mmCIF file of C-alpha atoms in Angstrom:
data_model
loop_
_atom_site.group_PDB
_atom_site.id
_atom_site.type_symbol
_atom_site.label_atom_id
_atom_site.label_comp_id
_atom_site.label_asym_id
_atom_site.label_seq_id
_atom_site.Cartn_x
_atom_site.Cartn_y
_atom_site.Cartn_z
ATOM 1 C CA UNK A 879 -7.487 17.317 -0.461
ATOM 2 C CA UNK A 880 -3.910 16.809 -1.511
ATOM 3 C CA UNK A 881 -1.345 14.317 -0.334
ATOM 4 C CA UNK A 882 1.404 15.535 -2.682
ATOM 5 C CA UNK A 883 4.681 13.803 -1.972
ATOM 6 C CA UNK A 884 7.806 15.797 -1.206
ATOM 7 C CA UNK A 885 11.254 14.280 -1.705
ATOM 8 C CA UNK A 886 14.438 15.650 -0.154
ATOM 9 C CA UNK A 887 17.709 14.287 -1.505
ATOM 10 C CA UNK A 888 20.933 14.049 0.449
ATOM 11 C CA UNK A 889 24.165 12.645 -1.005
ATOM 12 C CA UNK A 890 26.491 11.667 1.835
ATOM 13 C CA UNK A 891 28.933 9.782 -0.430
ATOM 14 C CA UNK A 892 29.814 9.890 -4.101
ATOM 15 C CA UNK A 893 27.785 6.751 -4.893
ATOM 16 C CA UNK A 894 25.253 6.796 -2.026
ATOM 17 C CA UNK A 895 22.135 8.957 -1.758
ATOM 18 C CA UNK A 896 19.296 9.273 0.713
ATOM 19 C CA UNK A 897 15.797 10.161 -0.467
ATOM 20 C CA UNK A 898 13.557 11.326 2.373
ATOM 21 C CA UNK A 899 9.898 11.204 1.461
ATOM 22 C CA UNK A 900 7.040 13.119 3.034
ATOM 23 C CA UNK A 901 3.518 12.131 1.956
ATOM 24 C CA UNK A 902 1.537 9.522 0.077
ATOM 25 C CA UNK A 903 3.456 7.198 -2.276
ATOM 26 C CA UNK A 904 0.889 6.652 -5.019
ATOM 27 C CA UNK A 905 1.389 6.948 -8.784
ATOM 28 C CA UNK A 906 2.410 10.612 -8.702
ATOM 29 C CA UNK A 907 4.434 10.173 -5.527
ATOM 30 C CA UNK A 908 6.208 7.153 -6.981
ATOM 31 C CA UNK A 909 6.997 9.088 -10.152
ATOM 32 C CA UNK A 910 8.435 11.919 -8.073
ATOM 33 C CA UNK A 911 10.758 9.464 -6.313
ATOM 34 C CA UNK A 912 11.676 7.848 -9.649
ATOM 35 C CA UNK A 913 12.551 11.216 -11.183
ATOM 36 C CA UNK A 914 15.025 11.908 -8.372
ATOM 37 C CA UNK A 915 16.351 8.336 -8.326
ATOM 38 C CA UNK A 916 17.009 8.214 -12.065
ATOM 39 C CA UNK A 917 18.784 11.589 -11.965
ATOM 40 C CA UNK A 918 21.008 10.190 -9.221
ATOM 41 C CA UNK A 919 21.659 6.984 -11.189
ATOM 42 C CA UNK A 920 22.670 9.122 -14.152
ATOM 43 C CA UNK A 921 25.202 10.930 -12.005
ATOM 44 C CA UNK A 922 26.936 7.826 -10.678
ATOM 45 C CA UNK A 923 24.880 6.948 -7.603
ATOM 46 C CA UNK A 924 23.923 3.274 -7.471
ATOM 47 C CA UNK A 925 23.170 2.858 -3.748
ATOM 48 C CA UNK A 926 19.949 4.415 -2.547
ATOM 49 C CA UNK A 927 18.337 4.695 0.846
ATOM 50 C CA UNK A 928 14.639 5.548 0.894
ATOM 51 C CA UNK A 929 13.818 7.027 4.293
ATOM 52 C CA UNK A 930 10.028 6.823 4.672
ATOM 53 C CA UNK A 931 9.769 8.305 8.160
ATOM 54 C CA UNK A 932 7.219 10.902 7.005
ATOM 55 C CA UNK A 933 5.277 8.588 4.710
ATOM 56 C CA UNK A 934 2.360 6.966 6.488
ATOM 57 C CA UNK A 935 0.561 5.461 3.510
ATOM 58 C CA UNK A 936 1.507 3.891 0.189
ATOM 59 C CA UNK A 937 -0.408 2.077 -2.516
ATOM 60 C CA UNK A 938 0.545 -0.751 -4.840
ATOM 61 C CA UNK A 939 0.896 1.544 -7.851
ATOM 62 C CA UNK A 940 3.477 3.585 -5.970
ATOM 63 C CA UNK A 941 5.253 0.423 -4.848
ATOM 64 C CA UNK A 942 5.330 -0.877 -8.427
ATOM 65 C CA UNK A 943 7.314 2.259 -9.331
ATOM 66 C CA UNK A 944 9.698 1.485 -6.460
ATOM 67 C CA UNK A 945 10.125 -1.982 -7.998
ATOM 68 C CA UNK A 946 11.124 -0.291 -11.288
ATOM 69 C CA UNK A 947 13.757 1.719 -9.420
ATOM 70 C CA UNK A 948 14.990 -1.460 -7.727
ATOM 71 C CA UNK A 949 15.241 -3.203 -11.096
ATOM 72 C CA UNK A 950 17.368 -0.401 -12.564
ATOM 73 C CA UNK A 951 19.610 -0.339 -9.492
ATOM 74 C CA UNK A 952 20.168 -4.098 -9.607
ATOM 75 C CA UNK A 953 20.923 -3.878 -13.333
ATOM 76 C CA UNK A 954 23.706 -1.428 -12.462
ATOM 77 C CA UNK A 955 25.070 -3.589 -9.647
ATOM 78 C CA UNK A 956 23.555 -1.276 -7.068
ATOM 79 C CA UNK A 957 21.659 -1.651 -3.811
ATOM 80 C CA UNK A 958 18.395 -0.319 -2.393
ATOM 81 C CA UNK A 959 17.549 0.044 1.287
ATOM 82 C CA UNK A 960 14.514 1.351 3.132
ATOM 83 C CA UNK A 961 14.326 2.696 6.650
ATOM 84 C CA UNK A 962 11.786 3.973 9.165
ATOM 85 C CA UNK A 963 8.800 2.228 7.617
ATOM 86 C CA UNK A 964 5.492 2.027 9.438
ATOM 87 C CA UNK A 965 4.678 -1.554 10.484
ATOM 88 C CA UNK A 966 1.968 -1.744 7.802
ATOM 89 C CA UNK A 967 4.244 -0.498 5.016
ATOM 90 C CA UNK A 968 6.958 -2.949 6.113
ATOM 91 C CA UNK A 969 4.404 -5.777 6.185
ATOM 92 C CA UNK A 970 3.222 -4.809 2.688
ATOM 93 C CA UNK A 971 6.794 -4.858 1.379
ATOM 94 C CA UNK A 972 7.229 -8.308 2.928
ATOM 95 C CA UNK A 973 3.969 -9.524 1.339
ATOM 96 C CA UNK A 974 5.190 -8.344 -2.060
ATOM 97 C CA UNK A 975 8.617 -9.907 -1.608
ATOM 98 C CA UNK A 976 10.480 -6.604 -1.912
ATOM 99 C CA UNK A 977 12.539 -7.539 1.140
ATOM 100 C CA UNK A 978 14.124 -10.371 -0.873
ATOM 101 C CA UNK A 979 15.875 -7.827 -3.090
ATOM 102 C CA UNK A 980 16.120 -4.716 -0.924
ATOM 103 C CA UNK A 981 16.982 -4.423 2.774
ATOM 104 C CA UNK A 982 14.721 -2.892 5.388
ATOM 105 C CA UNK A 983 16.214 -1.136 8.427
ATOM 106 C CA UNK A 984 14.692 0.565 11.435
ATOM 107 C CA UNK A 985 17.076 3.551 11.261
ATOM 108 C CA UNK A 986 19.216 5.349 8.650
ATOM 109 C CA UNK A 987 22.658 4.639 10.194
ATOM 110 C CA UNK A 988 22.700 0.826 9.800
ATOM 111 C CA UNK A 989 21.136 1.205 6.350
ATOM 112 C CA UNK A 990 23.944 3.528 5.256
ATOM 113 C CA UNK A 991 26.541 1.173 6.734
ATOM 114 C CA UNK A 992 25.058 -1.677 4.666
ATOM 115 C CA UNK A 993 24.948 0.424 1.495
ATOM 116 C CA UNK A 994 28.615 1.370 2.002
ATOM 117 C CA UNK A 995 29.524 -2.300 2.393
ATOM 118 C CA UNK A 996 30.593 -1.843 6.028
ATOM 119 C CA UNK A 997 28.128 -4.497 7.240
ATOM 120 C CA UNK A 998 26.486 -7.514 5.665
ATOM 121 C CA UNK B 242 -16.661 1.260 23.729
ATOM 122 C CA UNK B 243 -17.563 -0.936 26.692
ATOM 123 C CA UNK B 244 -19.353 -3.599 24.647
ATOM 124 C CA UNK B 245 -19.583 -4.217 20.941
ATOM 125 C CA UNK B 246 -22.240 -1.959 19.514
ATOM 126 C CA UNK B 247 -23.147 -2.342 15.897
ATOM 127 C CA UNK B 248 -22.502 0.718 13.808
ATOM 128 C CA UNK B 249 -22.658 1.256 10.040
ATOM 129 C CA UNK B 250 -21.545 4.160 7.869
ATOM 130 C CA UNK B 251 -22.076 4.569 4.124
ATOM 131 C CA UNK B 252 -20.036 6.690 1.794
ATOM 132 C CA UNK B 253 -19.877 7.377 -1.926
ATOM 133 C CA UNK B 254 -16.673 8.617 -3.504
ATOM 134 C CA UNK B 255 -16.099 9.725 -7.085
ATOM 135 C CA UNK B 256 -13.529 8.021 -9.270
ATOM 136 C CA UNK B 257 -10.912 10.722 -8.818
ATOM 137 C CA UNK B 258 -7.303 10.966 -7.698
ATOM 138 C CA UNK B 259 -6.714 10.441 -3.983
ATOM 139 C CA UNK B 260 -10.391 9.962 -3.086
ATOM 140 C CA UNK B 261 -9.293 6.646 -1.573
ATOM 141 C CA UNK B 262 -7.648 8.690 1.191
ATOM 142 C CA UNK B 263 -11.040 10.187 2.067
ATOM 143 C CA UNK B 264 -12.330 6.646 2.553
ATOM 144 C CA UNK B 265 -9.531 5.812 4.990
ATOM 145 C CA UNK B 266 -10.715 8.564 7.346
ATOM 146 C CA UNK B 267 -13.813 6.482 8.120
ATOM 147 C CA UNK B 268 -11.615 3.482 8.902
ATOM 148 C CA UNK B 269 -9.638 5.555 11.402
ATOM 149 C CA UNK B 270 -12.784 6.934 13.041
ATOM 150 C CA UNK B 271 -14.545 3.592 13.415
ATOM 151 C CA UNK B 272 -11.374 1.702 14.292
ATOM 152 C CA UNK B 273 -10.577 4.116 17.110
ATOM 153 C CA UNK B 274 -14.186 4.033 18.327
ATOM 154 C CA UNK B 275 -14.134 0.226 18.568
ATOM 155 C CA UNK B 276 -10.657 0.353 20.191
ATOM 156 C CA UNK B 277 -8.879 -1.527 17.447
ATOM 157 C CA UNK B 278 -5.069 -1.287 17.625
ATOM 158 C CA UNK B 279 -3.259 1.318 15.532
ATOM 159 C CA UNK B 280 -1.410 -1.218 13.381
ATOM 160 C CA UNK B 281 -4.615 -3.089 12.578
ATOM 161 C CA UNK B 282 -6.366 0.169 11.681
ATOM 162 C CA UNK B 283 -3.495 0.989 9.323
ATOM 163 C CA UNK B 284 -3.799 -2.446 7.721
ATOM 164 C CA UNK B 285 -7.510 -1.909 7.087
ATOM 165 C CA UNK B 286 -6.735 1.528 5.630
ATOM 166 C CA UNK B 287 -4.194 -0.001 3.252
ATOM 167 C CA UNK B 288 -6.685 -2.673 2.163
ATOM 168 C CA UNK B 289 -9.376 -0.018 1.561
ATOM 169 C CA UNK B 290 -6.937 2.038 -0.517
ATOM 170 C CA UNK B 291 -6.169 -1.027 -2.645
ATOM 171 C CA UNK B 292 -9.835 -1.941 -3.115
ATOM 172 C CA UNK B 293 -10.680 1.638 -4.130
ATOM 173 C CA UNK B 294 -7.857 1.991 -6.634
ATOM 174 C CA UNK B 295 -8.742 -1.407 -8.101
ATOM 175 C CA UNK B 296 -12.254 -0.087 -8.702
ATOM 176 C CA UNK B 297 -10.940 3.227 -10.041
ATOM 177 C CA UNK B 298 -8.496 1.586 -12.441
ATOM 178 C CA UNK B 299 -10.190 -1.590 -13.627
ATOM 179 C CA UNK B 300 -13.962 -1.460 -13.203
ATOM 180 C CA UNK B 301 -14.820 1.136 -15.891
ATOM 181 C CA UNK B 302 -17.837 1.904 -13.728
ATOM 182 C CA UNK B 303 -20.253 3.984 -15.847
ATOM 183 C CA UNK B 304 -21.441 6.174 -12.965
ATOM 184 C CA UNK B 305 -17.839 7.077 -12.020
ATOM 185 C CA UNK B 306 -18.617 6.316 -8.388
ATOM 186 C CA UNK B 307 -17.551 3.784 -5.767
ATOM 187 C CA UNK B 308 -19.808 2.910 -2.840
ATOM 188 C CA UNK B 309 -18.372 2.015 0.547
ATOM 189 C CA UNK B 310 -20.001 0.576 3.647
ATOM 190 C CA UNK B 311 -18.114 0.488 6.944
ATOM 191 C CA UNK B 312 -19.566 -1.855 9.520
ATOM 192 C CA UNK B 313 -18.652 -2.529 13.144
ATOM 193 C CA UNK B 314 -20.084 -5.776 14.477
ATOM 194 C CA UNK B 315 -19.316 -8.830 16.531
ATOM 195 C CA UNK B 316 -19.457 -12.577 16.096
ATOM 196 C CA UNK B 317 -21.294 -14.040 19.084
ATOM 197 C CA UNK B 318 -19.053 -16.730 20.516
ATOM 198 C CA UNK B 319 -16.741 -16.349 17.568
ATOM 199 C CA UNK B 320 -13.727 -14.175 16.936
ATOM 200 C CA UNK B 321 -15.351 -11.138 18.550
ATOM 201 C CA UNK B 322 -15.550 -7.556 17.358
ATOM 202 C CA UNK B 323 -14.715 -6.719 13.795
ATOM 203 C CA UNK B 324 -14.530 -3.865 11.328
ATOM 204 C CA UNK B 325 -15.886 -4.815 7.922
ATOM 205 C CA UNK B 326 -15.662 -2.701 4.776
ATOM 206 C CA UNK B 327 -17.513 -3.273 1.504
ATOM 207 C CA UNK B 328 -16.186 -1.569 -1.622
ATOM 208 C CA UNK B 329 -18.662 -1.746 -4.502
ATOM 209 C CA UNK B 330 -18.555 -0.544 -8.087
ATOM 210 C CA UNK B 331 -21.044 -0.864 -10.944
ATOM 211 C CA UNK B 332 -18.408 -1.750 -13.520
ATOM 212 C CA UNK B 333 -17.942 -4.709 -15.840
ATOM 213 C CA UNK B 334 -16.691 -7.121 -13.196
ATOM 214 C CA UNK B 335 -13.983 -9.756 -13.433
ATOM 215 C CA UNK B 336 -13.430 -13.411 -12.720
ATOM 216 C CA UNK B 337 -11.494 -13.594 -9.431
ATOM 217 C CA UNK B 338 -10.501 -17.207 -10.146
ATOM 218 C CA UNK B 339 -8.513 -16.042 -13.170
ATOM 219 C CA UNK B 340 -6.363 -13.576 -11.263
ATOM 220 C CA UNK B 341 -2.667 -14.368 -11.449
ATOM 221 C CA UNK B 342 -0.760 -14.153 -8.195
ATOM 222 C CA UNK B 343 2.079 -11.685 -8.764
ATOM 223 C CA UNK B 344 5.663 -12.632 -7.918
ATOM 224 C CA UNK B 345 8.458 -10.173 -7.252
ATOM 225 C CA UNK B 346 11.047 -12.167 -9.249
ATOM 226 C CA UNK B 347 8.806 -12.111 -12.323
ATOM 227 C CA UNK B 348 7.967 -8.439 -11.815
ATOM 228 C CA UNK B 349 11.669 -7.567 -11.773
ATOM 229 C CA UNK B 350 12.176 -9.292 -15.131
ATOM 230 C CA UNK B 351 9.107 -7.959 -16.890
ATOM 231 C CA UNK B 352 7.526 -4.681 -17.904
ATOM 232 C CA UNK B 353 4.447 -5.651 -15.853
ATOM 233 C CA UNK B 354 4.995 -4.583 -12.266
ATOM 234 C CA UNK B 355 1.353 -4.062 -11.255
ATOM 235 C CA UNK B 356 -1.449 -6.363 -10.123
ATOM 236 C CA UNK B 357 -0.685 -6.608 -6.379
ATOM 237 C CA UNK B 358 -3.948 -5.201 -5.010
ATOM 238 C CA UNK B 359 -5.898 -8.385 -4.258
ATOM 239 C CA UNK B 360 -2.833 -10.142 -2.833
ATOM 240 C CA UNK B 361 -2.232 -7.221 -0.459
ATOM 241 C CA UNK B 362 -5.896 -7.091 0.578
ATOM 242 C CA UNK B 363 -6.033 -10.837 1.258
ATOM 243 C CA UNK B 364 -2.791 -10.712 3.240
ATOM 244 C CA UNK B 365 -3.747 -7.759 5.431
ATOM 245 C CA UNK B 366 -7.374 -8.656 6.191
ATOM 246 C CA UNK B 367 -8.726 -11.635 8.138
ATOM 247 C CA UNK B 368 -11.586 -12.483 5.757
ATOM 248 C CA UNK B 369 -12.073 -11.339 2.159
ATOM 249 C CA UNK B 370 -14.950 -12.124 -0.169
ATOM 250 C CA UNK B 371 -15.141 -10.983 -3.790
ATOM 251 C CA UNK B 372 -18.481 -10.978 -5.585
ATOM 252 C CA UNK B 373 -18.172 -9.970 -9.210
ATOM 253 C CA UNK B 374 -20.361 -10.159 -12.263
ATOM 254 C CA UNK B 375 -21.496 -8.192 -15.273
ATOM 255 C CA UNK B 376 -23.187 -5.591 -13.059
ATOM 256 C CA UNK B 377 -20.189 -4.828 -10.912
ATOM 257 C CA UNK B 378 -17.876 -5.946 -8.156
ATOM 258 C CA UNK B 379 -18.189 -5.996 -4.393
ATOM 259 C CA UNK B 380 -15.189 -6.688 -2.176
ATOM 260 C CA UNK B 381 -16.073 -7.460 1.439
ATOM 261 C CA UNK B 382 -13.130 -7.244 3.822
ATOM 262 C CA UNK B 383 -13.206 -8.017 7.523
ATOM 263 C CA UNK B 384 -10.641 -7.431 10.252
ATOM 264 C CA UNK B 385 -11.105 -8.627 13.818
ATOM 265 C CA UNK B 386 -10.144 -6.405 16.745
#
């Protein structure tokens, strides 16, 4: 049985990137996302959208790695958004308070508009 | 399921990566059988994942196994049908009253970002009971249909 996470990166703007995940965000999945996110941060991206449309389950170890990414982004004056979460993943993020520091959207377009500073 | 029939399934999983996902398959099967809503089933699955990884990571269970019991039942005259899951390990146990409630603001300022499992379980499930001692830990989690 393997739930290996796949991450596809898209960079629509010079300082904005979208990471589309497919699979279970656990410790190894979280590390896979972090590897991509930190490479992007190193190349000037400080606004990230995590599109979790194809992720149906997460665990708290994976989310703790997402919190590390959020911390690094905030340290660099950046922003983190999530979109297309399952109701349970969104509820879990709310329970943990992640939504106080990152924004959650139902679709990618409004998330990208927020990351670009086009909307509040 | 026309009325609430009792049903119980037992499962043993090894302490090994991603075995918690195998446990969630039973939640899906029983949840669908008792006609629990999809979102509630997913919440039980998330709670089971957290209880399993807590046991994997913290119990130091000598037999390297975690026992699960999945139970469908009903409270007569109470809150109705429920799905209950027990997650049991034979590890060293812990004192639940000494658990610190994690806070996102503190997590963002510190190197410690973990420790969310029990908070997530208690938030997603309707009733949670933790029995822990020197011979192991049993987390009993119940969700009503």
